[in-house]
Short mmCIF file of C-alpha atoms in Angstrom, two decimals:
data_model
loop_
_atom_site.label_atom_id
_atom_site.label_comp_id
_atom_site.label_asym_id
_atom_site.label_seq_id
_atom_site.Cartn_x
_atom_site.Cartn_y
_atom_site.Cartn_z
CA MET Y 4 28.60 -71.61 -54.37
CA ALA Y 5 25.41 -73.38 -52.95
CA ALA Y 6 25.72 -76.96 -51.49
CA ASP Y 7 23.72 -79.56 -53.28
CA ILE Y 8 21.53 -80.48 -50.19
CA ASP Y 9 19.83 -78.58 -47.61
CA ALA Y 10 20.48 -79.18 -43.91
CA PRO Y 11 17.65 -80.82 -42.04
CA GLU Y 12 15.04 -78.58 -40.29
CA HIS Y 13 14.96 -81.04 -37.28
CA ILE Y 14 17.75 -83.17 -35.78
CA ASP Y 15 17.16 -86.49 -33.97
CA PRO Y 16 18.63 -85.64 -30.29
CA ASN Y 17 20.35 -89.02 -30.36
CA GLN Y 18 22.36 -87.90 -33.11
CA SER Y 19 24.10 -85.36 -31.20
CA ALA Y 20 24.76 -88.19 -28.46
CA LEU Y 21 27.23 -90.20 -30.90
CA LEU Y 22 30.88 -89.89 -29.80
CA ALA Y 23 33.36 -88.35 -32.39
CA SER Y 24 36.90 -87.12 -32.49
CA GLY Y 25 37.55 -84.22 -29.88
CA ASP Y 26 34.85 -85.38 -27.39
CA LYS Y 27 35.96 -85.67 -23.70
CA ILE Y 28 34.59 -88.45 -21.58
CA LYS Y 29 34.40 -88.91 -17.72
CA LEU Y 30 35.24 -92.46 -16.93
CA THR Y 31 34.42 -93.85 -13.47
CA ILE Y 32 35.27 -97.55 -12.67
CA TYR Y 33 34.27 -98.08 -9.11
CA GLY Y 34 37.08 -99.48 -6.89
CA GLU Y 35 39.53 -98.39 -9.67
CA GLU Y 36 40.50 -94.75 -9.03
CA ASP Y 37 43.80 -95.14 -10.93
CA ILE Y 38 42.12 -96.05 -14.25
CA SER Y 39 39.18 -93.59 -13.76
CA GLY Y 40 39.52 -90.04 -15.10
CA GLU Y 41 39.05 -87.91 -18.10
CA TYR Y 42 39.84 -89.15 -21.45
CA MET Y 43 39.64 -87.49 -25.00
CA LEU Y 44 38.76 -89.35 -28.22
CA ASP Y 45 41.77 -88.83 -30.75
CA GLN Y 46 41.46 -87.58 -34.25
CA ARG Y 47 40.62 -91.11 -35.46
CA GLY Y 48 37.90 -91.53 -32.66
CA ILE Y 49 39.95 -93.75 -30.81
CA LEU Y 50 39.91 -93.62 -27.07
CA THR Y 51 43.05 -95.02 -25.37
CA LEU Y 52 42.65 -96.78 -21.95
CA PRO Y 53 45.05 -98.14 -19.45
CA MET Y 54 45.19 -101.74 -19.59
CA ILE Y 55 43.09 -102.44 -22.52
CA GLY Y 56 44.63 -100.01 -24.95
CA GLU Y 57 42.90 -98.49 -28.20
CA LEU Y 58 39.03 -98.82 -28.27
CA PRO Y 59 37.07 -97.52 -31.49
CA ALA Y 60 34.53 -95.22 -29.97
CA ARG Y 61 33.50 -92.87 -33.18
CA GLY Y 62 29.90 -93.11 -33.70
CA LEU Y 63 29.05 -95.07 -30.44
CA THR Y 64 26.58 -93.80 -27.88
CA GLN Y 65 27.65 -93.80 -24.15
CA ALA Y 66 25.96 -96.79 -23.28
CA GLN Y 67 27.58 -98.63 -26.20
CA LEU Y 68 31.02 -97.37 -25.14
CA LYS Y 69 30.40 -98.45 -21.48
CA ASP Y 70 29.23 -101.91 -22.67
CA LEU Y 71 32.44 -102.19 -25.07
CA MET Y 72 34.63 -101.18 -21.97
CA ARG Y 73 33.13 -103.60 -19.68
CA GLU Y 74 33.55 -106.52 -22.31
CA SER Y 75 37.32 -105.39 -22.89
CA PHE Y 76 38.17 -105.27 -19.22
CA MET Y 77 36.56 -108.67 -18.64
CA LYS Y 78 38.05 -110.13 -21.81
CA GLY Y 79 41.58 -109.22 -21.01
CA GLY Y 80 41.22 -110.73 -17.60
CA TYR Y 81 41.92 -107.36 -15.93
CA LEU Y 82 38.47 -106.69 -14.02
CA SER Y 83 36.04 -109.66 -13.49
CA ARG Y 84 32.86 -107.47 -13.07
CA PRO Y 85 33.55 -103.85 -13.53
CA LEU Y 86 31.09 -101.06 -12.56
CA ILE Y 87 31.62 -98.51 -15.06
CA SER Y 88 30.05 -95.00 -15.52
CA VAL Y 89 30.78 -93.01 -18.88
CA ASP Y 90 29.66 -89.44 -19.07
CA VAL Y 91 30.37 -86.83 -21.82
CA SER Y 92 32.20 -84.08 -20.18
CA ALA Y 93 32.59 -81.92 -23.21
CA LEU Y 94 31.36 -82.07 -26.64
CA ARG Y 95 33.18 -80.85 -29.94
CA ALA Y 96 32.95 -77.14 -30.37
CA ILE Y 97 31.15 -75.53 -33.43
CA TYR Y 98 33.21 -73.37 -35.64
CA VAL Y 99 31.78 -70.02 -37.41
CA LEU Y 100 33.80 -68.85 -40.42
CA GLY Y 101 33.42 -66.15 -42.87
CA GLU Y 102 31.62 -62.98 -42.75
CA VAL Y 103 31.22 -62.53 -38.87
CA LYS Y 104 33.06 -60.20 -36.73
CA SER Y 105 34.89 -62.85 -34.62
CA ALA Y 106 35.20 -66.04 -36.56
CA GLY Y 107 36.40 -69.09 -34.57
CA GLY Y 108 35.48 -72.11 -32.24
CA TYR Y 109 32.51 -71.82 -29.68
CA PRO Y 110 31.32 -74.24 -27.39
CA PHE Y 111 28.32 -76.41 -28.42
CA GLU Y 112 25.14 -75.81 -26.57
CA PRO Y 113 21.98 -77.99 -27.06
CA SER Y 114 19.34 -76.20 -29.20
CA LEU Y 115 22.12 -74.12 -30.94
CA THR Y 116 21.03 -72.88 -34.42
CA THR Y 117 22.73 -71.02 -36.92
CA LEU Y 118 21.68 -67.67 -35.98
CA LYS Y 119 22.59 -68.29 -32.46
CA ALA Y 120 26.01 -69.26 -33.69
CA VAL Y 121 26.36 -65.93 -35.60
CA ALA Y 122 25.39 -64.14 -32.43
CA LEU Y 123 28.26 -66.02 -30.39
CA ALA Y 124 30.86 -65.06 -33.25
CA GLY Y 125 29.63 -61.26 -32.56
CA GLY Y 126 27.11 -60.91 -35.46
CA TYR Y 127 27.60 -60.13 -39.17
CA THR Y 128 29.91 -57.96 -40.95
CA PRO Y 129 28.61 -55.50 -43.32
CA ARG Y 130 29.62 -57.66 -46.19
CA ALA Y 131 27.67 -60.61 -45.05
CA SER Y 132 24.95 -62.42 -46.91
CA GLU Y 133 22.66 -62.55 -43.90
CA GLY Y 134 20.71 -65.90 -43.52
CA ASP Y 135 22.72 -67.56 -46.26
CA PHE Y 136 24.94 -70.26 -44.59
CA LEU Y 137 26.68 -73.33 -45.63
CA ILE Y 138 27.29 -76.08 -42.95
CA ASP Y 139 29.88 -78.75 -42.85
CA ARG Y 140 28.86 -81.85 -40.93
CA LEU Y 141 30.75 -84.91 -40.22
CA GLN Y 142 28.70 -88.02 -41.02
CA GLU Y 143 28.94 -91.46 -39.77
CA GLY Y 144 31.97 -93.14 -41.60
CA GLY Y 145 33.86 -90.01 -41.26
CA GLN Y 146 32.99 -88.07 -44.58
CA ILE Y 147 32.07 -84.46 -44.36
CA VAL Y 148 28.90 -83.17 -46.13
CA ARG Y 149 28.34 -79.61 -47.02
CA MET Y 150 24.71 -78.48 -46.75
CA ASN Y 151 22.78 -75.28 -47.27
CA GLY Y 152 21.17 -73.81 -44.16
CA GLY Y 153 18.93 -71.07 -43.04
CA ASP Y 154 18.65 -68.88 -39.72
CA ILE Y 155 17.10 -71.49 -37.60
CA THR Y 156 18.83 -74.72 -38.76
CA PRO Y 157 19.80 -76.80 -35.84
CA LEU Y 158 23.41 -77.62 -35.17
CA LEU Y 159 25.55 -80.54 -34.09
CA PRO Y 160 28.69 -80.78 -32.21
CA GLY Y 161 31.66 -80.29 -34.63
CA ASP Y 162 29.72 -78.52 -37.24
CA THR Y 163 31.36 -75.84 -39.19
CA ILE Y 164 29.11 -72.82 -40.27
CA ILE Y 165 30.33 -70.62 -43.12
CA ILE Y 166 28.68 -67.18 -43.69
CA ARG Y 167 29.16 -66.11 -47.41
CA GLU Y 168 29.94 -62.79 -48.55
CA ARG Y 169 27.23 -60.86 -50.28
CA ILE Y 170 27.22 -60.25 -54.04
CA PHE Y 171 26.60 -56.57 -54.67
#
């Protein structure tokens, strides 16, 4: 069954920069080695840090998260003027399901398309409807949208690509 909407042919590069559940970030607070380290956003998109607790990070850019952390450390009286660096160390995987030889999760890479994802998954099975993709994509606000895709549809971290069975 086809989706009601088609996937966009072009993606705003900033869209893939939005944080979501499963992203790992490397936090460096200069002079505070015991707080610095790698942290992962939980399934709710929450980042839990020492001293300040839970921060809602889903949908934020790295710069917005850095500002939120700085404000939280200062507001709580923990650090007066923290110098913070936030880098994404691992983006969410993409998932390739359906009529491919090796379905599963694969690391996201910039400029990844549906056809490249099929190649990562070992290619099509003989029953695959080649070039006929469904893409499940998490939108801002947490809802998942199912879209139709073609061979060169660009992917985002966390996308699930479904290759359907050919109807004989």
